[in-house]
CSV table of N, CA and C in Angstrom, one decimal:
chain,number,residue,atom,x,y,z
A,1,MET,N,94.2,124.2,122.4
A,1,MET,CA,93.5,123.3,121.7
A,1,MET,C,94.1,122.7,120.1
A,2,LYS,N,94.1,121.5,120.2
A,2,LYS,CA,94.8,120.8,119.1
A,2,LYS,C,94.2,120.6,117.9
A,3,ALA,N,94.8,121.1,116.9
A,3,ALA,CA,94.1,121.1,115.3
A,3,ALA,C,94.0,119.4,115.1
A,4,ARG,N,93.0,119.7,114.3
A,4,ARG,CA,92.6,118.2,113.7
A,4,ARG,C,93.8,117.7,112.9
A,5,GLN,N,94.1,116.6,113.0
A,5,GLN,CA,95.3,115.7,112.3
A,5,GLN,C,94.4,115.0,110.6
A,6,ARG,N,95.2,115.8,109.9
A,6,ARG,CA,94.6,115.4,108.3
A,6,ARG,C,95.4,114.0,108.2
A,7,VAL,N,94.4,113.1,107.6
A,7,VAL,CA,95.0,111.8,107.1
A,7,VAL,C,94.6,111.6,105.8
A,8,LEU,N,95.5,111.3,104.9
A,8,LEU,CA,95.1,110.9,103.6
A,8,LEU,C,95.1,109.1,103.1
A,9,ILE,N,94.1,108.9,102.2
A,9,ILE,CA,94.2,107.3,102.5
A,9,ILE,C,94.0,107.0,100.8
A,10,PRO,N,95.0,107.0,100.1
A,10,PRO,CA,94.7,106.3,98.4
A,10,PRO,C,94.1,105.0,98.6
A,11,PHE,N,93.1,105.1,97.9
A,11,PHE,CA,92.2,103.7,97.6
A,11,PHE,C,92.4,103.0,96.6
A,12,THR,N,92.1,101.7,96.9
A,12,THR,CA,91.8,100.5,95.5
A,12,THR,C,90.7,99.7,96.1
A,13,HIS,N,89.9,99.2,95.1
A,13,HIS,CA,88.6,98.5,95.8
A,13,HIS,C,89.3,97.1,96.1
A,14,GLY,N,89.0,96.3,96.5
A,14,GLY,CA,89.2,95.1,96.7
A,14,GLY,C,89.8,94.8,98.4
A,15,HIS,N,90.4,93.2,98.6
A,15,HIS,CA,90.6,93.1,99.8
A,15,HIS,C,91.7,94.1,100.5
A,16,SER,N,92.6,94.4,99.8
A,16,SER,CA,93.5,95.7,100.4
A,16,SER,C,93.0,96.8,100.9
A,17,GLY,N,92.0,97.3,99.8
A,17,GLY,CA,91.1,98.8,99.9
A,17,GLY,C,90.2,98.4,101.5
A,18,SER,N,89.7,97.1,101.7
A,18,SER,CA,88.8,97.1,102.8
A,18,SER,C,89.8,97.0,104.0
A,19,ALA,N,90.9,96.6,104.1
A,19,ALA,CA,92.0,96.7,105.3
A,19,ALA,C,92.4,98.3,105.3
A,20,LEU,N,92.5,99.1,104.4
A,20,LEU,CA,93.1,100.3,104.6
A,20,LEU,C,91.7,101.0,105.6
A,21,LEU,N,90.3,100.6,105.0
A,21,LEU,CA,89.4,101.3,105.5
A,21,LEU,C,89.0,100.9,106.8
A,22,ARG,N,89.4,99.7,107.3
A,22,ARG,CA,89.1,99.1,108.7
A,22,ARG,C,90.3,100.0,109.3
A,23,ARG,N,91.6,100.3,109.1
A,23,ARG,CA,92.9,101.1,109.7
A,23,ARG,C,92.4,102.3,109.8
A,24,ALA,N,91.7,102.9,108.6
A,24,ALA,CA,91.1,104.5,108.8
A,24,ALA,C,90.3,104.6,109.9
A,25,GLY,N,89.1,103.5,110.3
A,25,GLY,CA,88.2,103.5,111.1
A,25,GLY,C,88.7,103.5,112.5
A,26,GLU,N,89.8,102.8,112.8
A,26,GLU,CA,90.6,102.7,113.7
A,26,GLU,C,91.1,104.1,114.1
A,27,ILE,N,91.8,104.6,113.3
A,27,ILE,CA,92.4,106.0,113.6
A,27,ILE,C,91.6,106.8,113.9
A,28,SER,N,90.0,107.1,113.2
A,28,SER,CA,89.3,107.8,113.5
A,28,SER,C,88.4,107.8,114.8
A,29,ALA,N,88.9,106.3,115.4
A,29,ALA,CA,87.9,106.3,116.5
A,29,ALA,C,89.1,106.6,117.8
A,30,ALA,N,90.4,106.8,117.4
A,30,ALA,CA,91.4,107.0,118.4
A,30,ALA,C,91.8,108.4,118.7
A,31,ALA,N,91.3,109.2,117.7
A,31,ALA,CA,91.9,110.6,117.6
A,31,ALA,C,90.8,111.4,116.7
A,32,ASP,N,90.9,113.1,116.9
A,32,ASP,CA,90.4,113.7,116.1
A,32,ASP,C,90.7,114.0,115.0
A,33,VAL,N,90.5,113.3,113.9
A,33,VAL,CA,90.8,113.4,112.8
A,33,VAL,C,90.2,113.7,111.5
A,34,GLU,N,90.5,114.1,110.5
A,34,GLU,CA,89.9,114.8,109.2
A,34,GLU,C,90.4,113.8,108.1
A,35,LEU,N,89.6,112.9,107.6
A,35,LEU,CA,89.8,111.7,106.6
A,35,LEU,C,89.7,112.1,105.2
A,36,LEU,N,90.6,111.9,104.5
A,36,LEU,CA,90.3,112.2,103.0
A,36,LEU,C,90.5,110.7,102.3
A,37,VAL,N,89.7,110.1,101.6
A,37,VAL,CA,89.6,108.8,101.0
A,37,VAL,C,89.7,109.1,99.2
A,38,VAL,N,90.9,108.9,99.0
A,38,VAL,CA,91.0,109.4,97.4
A,38,VAL,C,91.2,108.0,96.4
A,39,SER,N,90.3,108.0,95.6
A,39,SER,CA,90.7,106.9,94.5
A,39,SER,C,91.4,107.7,93.6
A,40,VAL,N,92.3,107.1,93.0
A,40,VAL,CA,93.0,107.6,91.4
A,40,VAL,C,92.5,106.8,90.4
A,41,LEU,N,92.2,107.6,89.2
A,41,LEU,CA,92.0,106.8,88.1
A,41,LEU,C,93.2,107.3,87.2
A,42,ASP,N,93.8,106.0,86.7
A,42,ASP,CA,94.8,106.3,85.9
A,42,ASP,C,94.4,106.3,84.4
A,43,THR,N,94.1,107.4,83.8
A,43,THR,CA,93.5,107.7,82.3
A,43,THR,C,94.6,108.0,81.3
A,44,ARG,N,95.8,107.5,81.7
A,44,ARG,CA,96.8,107.6,80.7
A,44,ARG,C,96.4,106.7,79.6
A,45,SER,N,96.7,107.0,78.3
A,45,SER,CA,96.5,106.0,77.5
A,45,SER,C,97.5,105.0,77.2
A,46,GLY,N,97.1,103.8,76.7
A,46,GLY,CA,98.1,102.6,76.6
A,46,GLY,C,99.1,102.9,75.3
A,47,PHE,N,98.6,103.6,74.3
A,47,PHE,CA,99.1,103.9,73.1
A,47,PHE,C,98.9,105.0,72.8
A,48,GLU,N,99.6,105.5,71.4
A,48,GLU,CA,99.8,106.9,71.1
A,48,GLU,C,98.9,106.7,69.8
A,49,ALA,N,98.1,107.5,69.9
A,49,ALA,CA,96.9,107.9,68.9
A,49,ALA,C,98.0,108.2,67.4
A,50,ASP,N,97.5,107.6,66.5
A,50,ASP,CA,98.2,107.8,65.3
A,50,ASP,C,97.1,108.7,64.3
A,51,GLY,N,96.2,109.5,64.8
A,51,GLY,CA,95.1,110.0,63.9
A,51,GLY,C,94.7,111.3,64.7
A,52,PRO,N,93.5,111.7,64.3
A,52,PRO,CA,92.8,112.7,65.1
A,52,PRO,C,91.7,111.9,66.1
A,53,ALA,N,91.8,112.3,67.6
A,53,ALA,CA,91.2,111.8,68.5
A,53,ALA,C,89.8,111.6,68.4
A,54,GLY,N,89.5,110.4,68.8
A,54,GLY,CA,88.0,110.1,68.9
A,54,GLY,C,87.2,111.0,69.9
A,55,THR,N,88.0,111.2,71.1
A,55,THR,CA,87.7,111.8,72.3
A,55,THR,C,88.6,112.9,72.6
A,56,LEU,N,88.1,113.9,73.5
A,56,LEU,CA,89.0,114.6,74.1
A,56,LEU,C,89.7,114.1,75.5
A,57,PRO,N,90.7,114.5,75.7
A,57,PRO,CA,91.7,113.8,76.7
A,57,PRO,C,90.9,113.6,78.1
A,58,GLY,N,90.0,114.6,78.3
A,58,GLY,CA,89.3,114.3,79.6
A,58,GLY,C,88.0,113.8,79.8
A,59,ASP,N,87.5,113.4,78.8
A,59,ASP,CA,86.6,112.6,78.3
A,59,ASP,C,86.3,111.3,79.1
A,60,ARG,N,87.2,110.5,78.8
A,60,ARG,CA,87.2,109.5,79.7
A,60,ARG,C,87.0,109.6,81.0
A,61,ALA,N,88.2,110.4,81.9
A,61,ALA,CA,88.1,110.6,83.0
A,61,ALA,C,86.3,111.1,83.5
A,62,ALA,N,85.7,112.2,82.6
A,62,ALA,CA,84.4,112.6,83.3
A,62,ALA,C,83.6,111.6,83.0
A,63,ARG,N,83.7,110.6,82.2
A,63,ARG,CA,83.0,109.4,82.0
A,63,ARG,C,82.9,108.6,83.4
A,64,LEU,N,84.3,108.4,83.8
A,64,LEU,CA,84.4,107.1,84.5
A,64,LEU,C,84.5,107.6,86.0
A,65,ALA,N,84.7,109.0,86.3
A,65,ALA,CA,84.9,109.8,87.9
A,65,ALA,C,83.3,109.6,88.7
A,66,PRO,N,82.2,109.6,88.1
A,66,PRO,CA,81.0,109.8,88.7
A,66,PRO,C,80.5,108.4,89.1
A,67,PRO,N,80.6,107.4,88.6
A,67,PRO,CA,80.4,106.1,89.3
A,67,PRO,C,81.4,105.7,90.2
A,68,GLU,N,82.5,106.0,90.0
A,68,GLU,CA,83.7,105.5,90.9
A,68,GLU,C,83.4,106.4,92.2
A,69,GLN,N,83.1,107.7,92.4
A,69,GLN,CA,82.8,108.4,93.1
A,69,GLN,C,81.9,107.8,94.1
A,70,LYS,N,80.6,107.3,93.5
A,70,LYS,CA,79.6,106.7,94.1
A,70,LYS,C,79.9,105.3,94.7
A,71,ARG,N,80.9,104.5,94.2
A,71,ARG,CA,81.4,103.2,94.2
A,71,ARG,C,82.3,103.3,95.7
A,72,LEU,N,82.9,104.8,95.9
A,72,LEU,CA,83.8,104.9,97.2
A,72,LEU,C,82.8,105.3,98.2
A,73,GLU,N,81.9,106.1,97.8
A,73,GLU,CA,81.1,106.7,99.1
A,73,GLU,C,80.4,105.4,99.6
A,74,HIS,N,79.8,104.5,98.7
A,74,HIS,CA,79.1,103.4,99.3
A,74,HIS,C,80.3,102.4,100.0
A,75,ASP,N,81.4,102.4,99.7
A,75,ASP,CA,82.5,101.5,100.5
A,75,ASP,C,82.6,102.6,101.9
A,76,LEU,N,82.6,103.8,102.0
A,76,LEU,CA,82.9,104.5,102.8
A,76,LEU,C,81.9,104.3,104.0
A,77,MET,N,80.6,104.3,103.6
A,77,MET,CA,79.4,104.0,104.4
A,77,MET,C,79.2,102.6,104.9
A,78,ARG,N,79.7,101.4,104.1
A,78,ARG,CA,79.7,100.4,104.6
A,78,ARG,C,80.4,100.0,105.5
A,79,HIS,N,81.7,100.7,105.9
A,79,HIS,CA,82.9,100.5,106.6
A,79,HIS,C,82.5,101.9,107.6
A,80,GLY,N,81.5,102.2,108.0
A,80,GLY,CA,81.1,102.9,109.0
A,80,GLY,C,82.1,104.4,109.1
A,81,LEU,N,82.1,104.9,107.9
A,81,LEU,CA,83.2,106.3,107.6
A,81,LEU,C,82.6,107.1,107.2
A,82,ASP,N,81.1,107.4,107.6
A,82,ASP,CA,80.5,108.8,107.1
A,82,ASP,C,80.9,110.0,107.5
A,83,GLN,N,82.0,110.1,108.5
A,83,GLN,CA,82.6,111.4,108.6
A,83,GLN,C,83.8,111.7,107.6
A,84,ALA,N,84.0,110.6,106.8
A,84,ALA,CA,85.4,110.9,105.9
A,84,ALA,C,85.0,111.4,104.6
A,85,LYS,N,85.7,112.6,104.1
A,85,LYS,CA,85.1,112.8,102.6
A,85,LYS,C,86.1,111.9,101.7
A,86,ALA,N,85.1,111.7,100.4
A,86,ALA,CA,85.6,111.1,99.2
A,86,ALA,C,85.9,111.9,98.4
A,87,THR,N,86.9,111.4,97.5
A,87,THR,CA,87.2,112.3,96.3
A,87,THR,C,87.7,111.2,95.1
A,88,VAL,N,87.6,111.5,93.8
A,88,VAL,CA,87.9,110.9,92.8
A,88,VAL,C,89.1,111.8,92.3
A,89,ILE,N,90.3,111.6,91.7
A,89,ILE,CA,91.3,112.4,91.0
A,89,ILE,C,91.7,111.3,89.9
A,90,TRP,N,92.1,112.0,88.7
A,90,TRP,CA,92.9,111.1,87.7
A,90,TRP,C,94.0,111.8,86.7
A,91,GLY,N,94.5,111.2,86.1
A,91,GLY,CA,95.8,111.4,85.5
A,91,GLY,C,96.8,110.1,85.9
A,92,GLU,N,98.1,110.8,85.8
A,92,GLU,CA,99.0,109.5,85.9
A,92,GLU,C,98.8,109.8,87.5
A,93,PRO,N,99.1,108.6,88.1
A,93,PRO,CA,98.7,108.2,89.6
A,93,PRO,C,99.6,109.1,90.5
A,94,ARG,N,100.8,109.0,90.2
A,94,ARG,CA,102.4,109.7,91.1
A,94,ARG,C,102.1,110.8,91.0
A,95,THR,N,101.6,111.7,89.8
A,95,THR,CA,101.7,113.3,89.6
A,95,THR,C,100.3,113.6,90.0
A,96,ALA,N,99.1,112.8,90.1
A,96,ALA,CA,97.9,113.5,90.5
A,96,ALA,C,97.7,113.2,92.0
A,97,LEU,N,98.2,112.5,92.5
A,97,LEU,CA,98.6,112.1,94.0
A,97,LEU,C,99.5,113.1,94.7
A,98,SER,N,100.4,113.3,94.2
A,98,SER,CA,101.5,114.3,94.5
A,98,SER,C,101.0,115.9,94.5
A,99,ALA,N,100.3,116.0,93.6
A,99,ALA,CA,99.7,117.3,93.7
A,99,ALA,C,98.5,117.3,94.5
A,100,LEU,N,97.8,116.5,95.2
A,100,LEU,CA,96.7,116.4,96.2
A,100,LEU,C,97.7,116.7,97.4
A,101,ILE,N,98.7,115.9,97.6
A,101,ILE,CA,99.3,115.7,98.7
A,101,ILE,C,99.8,117.5,99.1
A,102,ARG,N,100.4,118.0,97.9
A,102,ARG,CA,100.8,119.3,98.1
A,102,ARG,C,99.8,120.2,98.3
A,103,SER,N,98.8,120.2,97.7
A,103,SER,CA,97.5,121.1,98.0
A,103,SER,C,96.9,120.9,99.5
A,104,TRP,N,96.4,119.7,99.7
A,104,TRP,CA,95.6,119.3,101.0
A,104,TRP,C,96.4,119.2,102.3
A,105,ARG,N,98.0,118.9,102.1
A,105,ARG,CA,98.9,119.0,103.3
A,105,ARG,C,98.5,117.9,104.2
A,106,PRO,N,98.3,116.7,104.0
A,106,PRO,CA,97.7,116.0,105.0
A,106,PRO,C,99.2,115.8,106.1
A,107,ASP,N,98.8,115.1,107.3
A,107,ASP,CA,99.7,115.0,108.5
A,107,ASP,C,100.2,113.4,108.2
A,108,LEU,N,99.5,112.4,107.7
A,108,LEU,CA,99.7,111.2,107.6
A,108,LEU,C,99.1,110.6,106.3
A,109,VAL,N,100.0,109.8,105.4
A,109,VAL,CA,99.2,109.0,104.4
A,109,VAL,C,99.4,107.7,104.9
A,110,VAL,N,98.1,107.0,104.8
A,110,VAL,CA,98.2,105.5,105.1
A,110,VAL,C,97.9,104.6,103.8
A,111,CYS,N,98.6,103.9,103.5
A,111,CYS,CA,99.0,103.0,102.0
A,111,CYS,C,99.1,101.7,102.6
A,112,ASP,N,98.7,100.8,101.3
A,112,ASP,CA,99.4,99.5,101.5
A,112,ASP,C,100.2,99.2,100.1
A,113,GLY,N,100.7,98.2,99.9
A,113,GLY,CA,101.3,97.7,98.9
A,113,GLY,C,101.0,97.8,97.5
A,114,ARG,N,99.7,98.1,97.6
A,114,ARG,CA,98.9,98.2,96.4
A,114,ARG,C,99.2,99.9,95.8
A,115,THR,N,98.8,100.5,97.0
A,115,THR,CA,99.0,101.8,96.7
A,115,THR,C,100.3,102.7,97.0
A,116,ARG,N,101.1,102.1,97.7
A,116,ARG,CA,102.5,102.8,98.0
A,116,ARG,C,103.2,103.1,96.8
A,117,HIS,N,102.8,102.2,95.6
A,117,HIS,CA,103.8,102.7,94.2
A,117,HIS,C,103.2,103.6,93.7
A,118,MET,N,102.3,104.2,94.1
A,118,MET,CA,101.6,105.5,93.6
A,118,MET,C,102.3,106.8,94.3
A,119,LEU,N,103.1,106.5,95.3
A,119,LEU,CA,103.8,107.9,95.9
A,119,LEU,C,104.9,107.7,95.5
A,120,ARG,N,105.4,109.1,95.7
A,120,ARG,CA,106.9,109.4,95.0
A,120,ARG,C,107.6,109.2,96.3
A,121,ALA,N,109.2,108.8,95.9
A,121,ALA,CA,109.8,108.7,97.1
A,121,ALA,C,110.7,109.7,97.1
A,122,HIS,N,110.5,110.6,98.5
A,122,HIS,CA,111.2,111.7,98.9
A,122,HIS,C,112.8,111.5,99.4
A,123,ALA,N,113.6,111.8,98.8
A,123,ALA,CA,115.0,112.0,99.4
A,123,ALA,C,115.0,112.5,100.4
A,124,ASP,N,114.6,113.9,100.7
A,124,ASP,CA,114.8,114.5,101.7
A,124,ASP,C,114.0,114.3,102.7
A,125,GLN,N,113.0,113.3,102.9
A,125,GLN,CA,112.5,113.1,104.0
A,125,GLN,C,111.4,114.1,104.4
A,126,GLU,N,111.2,114.8,103.4
A,126,GLU,CA,110.0,115.9,103.8
A,126,GLU,C,108.7,115.2,103.5
A,127,GLY,N,107.8,115.9,103.8
A,127,GLY,CA,106.3,115.8,103.7
A,127,GLY,C,105.4,115.0,104.5
A,128,PRO,N,104.1,114.4,104.7
A,128,PRO,CA,103.8,113.7,105.8
A,128,PRO,C,104.3,112.5,106.1
A,129,ALA,N,103.8,111.9,107.2
A,129,ALA,CA,104.4,110.6,107.3
A,129,ALA,C,103.6,109.7,106.6
A,130,LEU,N,104.1,108.5,106.5
A,130,LEU,CA,103.4,107.6,105.9
A,130,LEU,C,103.5,106.2,106.9
A,131,MET,N,102.4,105.8,106.5
A,131,MET,CA,101.8,104.2,107.5
A,131,MET,C,101.8,103.4,106.4
A,132,THR,N,102.2,102.2,106.6
A,132,THR,CA,102.2,101.3,105.1
A,132,THR,C,101.7,100.0,106.2
A,133,ILE,N,100.2,99.4,105.6
A,133,ILE,CA,99.8,98.4,106.4
A,133,ILE,C,100.3,97.3,105.6
A,134,GLY,N,100.3,96.2,106.1
A,134,GLY,CA,100.2,95.0,105.3
A,134,GLY,C,99.3,94.0,105.5
A,135,ARG,N,99.0,92.9,104.7
A,135,ARG,CA,98.3,91.8,104.7
A,135,ARG,C,98.6,90.8,105.9
A,136,ASP,N,98.0,89.9,106.4
A,136,ASP,CA,98.6,89.4,107.7
A,136,ASP,C,98.6,87.7,107.3
A,137,GLY,N,98.2,87.5,106.0
A,137,GLY,CA,98.2,86.1,105.6
A,137,GLY,C,99.6,85.5,105.5
A,138,PRO,N,99.8,83.8,105.4
A,138,PRO,CA,101.3,83.2,105.8
A,138,PRO,C,101.9,83.8,104.4
A,139,LEU,N,101.6,83.7,103.3
A,139,LEU,CA,102.4,84.4,102.4
A,139,LEU,C,102.7,85.9,102.3
A,140,ALA,N,101.7,86.6,103.0
A,140,ALA,CA,102.3,88.1,103.3
A,140,ALA,C,103.7,88.2,104.5
A,141,ARG,N,103.7,87.1,105.3
A,141,ARG,CA,104.6,87.0,106.4
A,141,ARG,C,105.6,86.3,105.9
A,142,PHE,N,105.6,85.5,105.0
A,142,PHE,CA,107.0,85.1,104.3
A,142,PHE,C,107.6,86.0,103.5
A,143,THR,N,106.9,86.8,102.7
A,143,THR,CA,107.5,87.6,102.0
A,143,THR,C,108.1,89.0,103.0
A,144,GLY,N,107.3,89.1,103.8
A,144,GLY,CA,107.8,90.3,104.8
A,144,GLY,C,109.4,89.8,105.4
A,145,LEU,N,109.7,88.7,105.2
A,145,LEU,CA,110.8,88.0,105.9
A,145,LEU,C,112.1,88.9,104.6
A,146,PHE,N,111.8,88.8,103.4
A,146,PHE,CA,112.7,89.0,102.5
A,146,PHE,C,112.4,90.8,102.0
A,147,LEU,N,111.3,91.3,102.3
A,147,LEU,CA,111.0,92.4,102.2
A,147,LEU,C,110.2,93.4,102.9
A,148,PRO,N,111.2,93.7,104.2
A,148,PRO,CA,110.4,94.0,105.3
A,148,PRO,C,109.7,95.5,105.0
A,149,GLN,N,108.5,95.9,105.9
A,149,GLN,CA,108.0,97.1,105.6
A,149,GLN,C,108.8,97.9,106.2
A,150,THR,N,108.5,99.3,106.0
A,150,THR,CA,109.5,100.2,106.3
A,150,THR,C,108.5,101.7,106.8
A,151,GLN,N,109.0,102.4,107.7
A,151,GLN,CA,108.2,103.9,108.0
A,151,GLN,C,108.7,104.9,107.3
A,152,GLY,N,108.3,105.6,106.6
A,152,GLY,CA,108.7,106.8,105.9
A,152,GLY,C,108.1,107.9,105.8
A,153,HIS,N,108.4,108.7,104.7
A,153,HIS,CA,107.4,109.9,104.3
A,153,HIS,C,106.9,109.9,102.8
A,154,ALA,N,105.6,110.1,102.8
A,154,ALA,CA,105.2,110.4,101.2
A,154,ALA,C,105.9,111.4,100.4
C-alpha cells in the first residue's frame, strides 16, 4: 500500500494564486495526495522602533491571521479543494516556510514566480521536489526565453 504523497502549496491571492489552486486540483485528481495550502503573512516591521512598542510583536499577526484563514478557506472551496488543509503562518517568509517544510515534510512543493522567492535555495539538493508553474501569456513566454524555468528542490 502506497502512502499518500504530501504536497505543499505556498499561496498568494490573485491571478497566480488561482493558477496554483487549479494545478493543485489537477494533482489531487490524478493521485492520492494530502494537500496543505499555506498563506505566509510577512509581519516584519519596515522600520526600527525608536521608543516603547505600541503593540507586542505577535499582535499584528494575531489580528491579521483569522481573516486571512477565512479568505484562504473560501478560495479553496471556490476551486473545489474541500479536501485540502489551509493554514496561515507568519514572520519572515523564508524562515517561516522553511520551518513548515522541516516540520510537515512534504514530498512536493508547488509554487509560482511570486512564491518561489519565499523558498530557500538548497545547494545540497536535499528536501522536497519543487514544481514551479508559470503563466501562459505572451509576456511570460517572452520572459521565459531569457529566464527559463528550472526544476529543483525546495
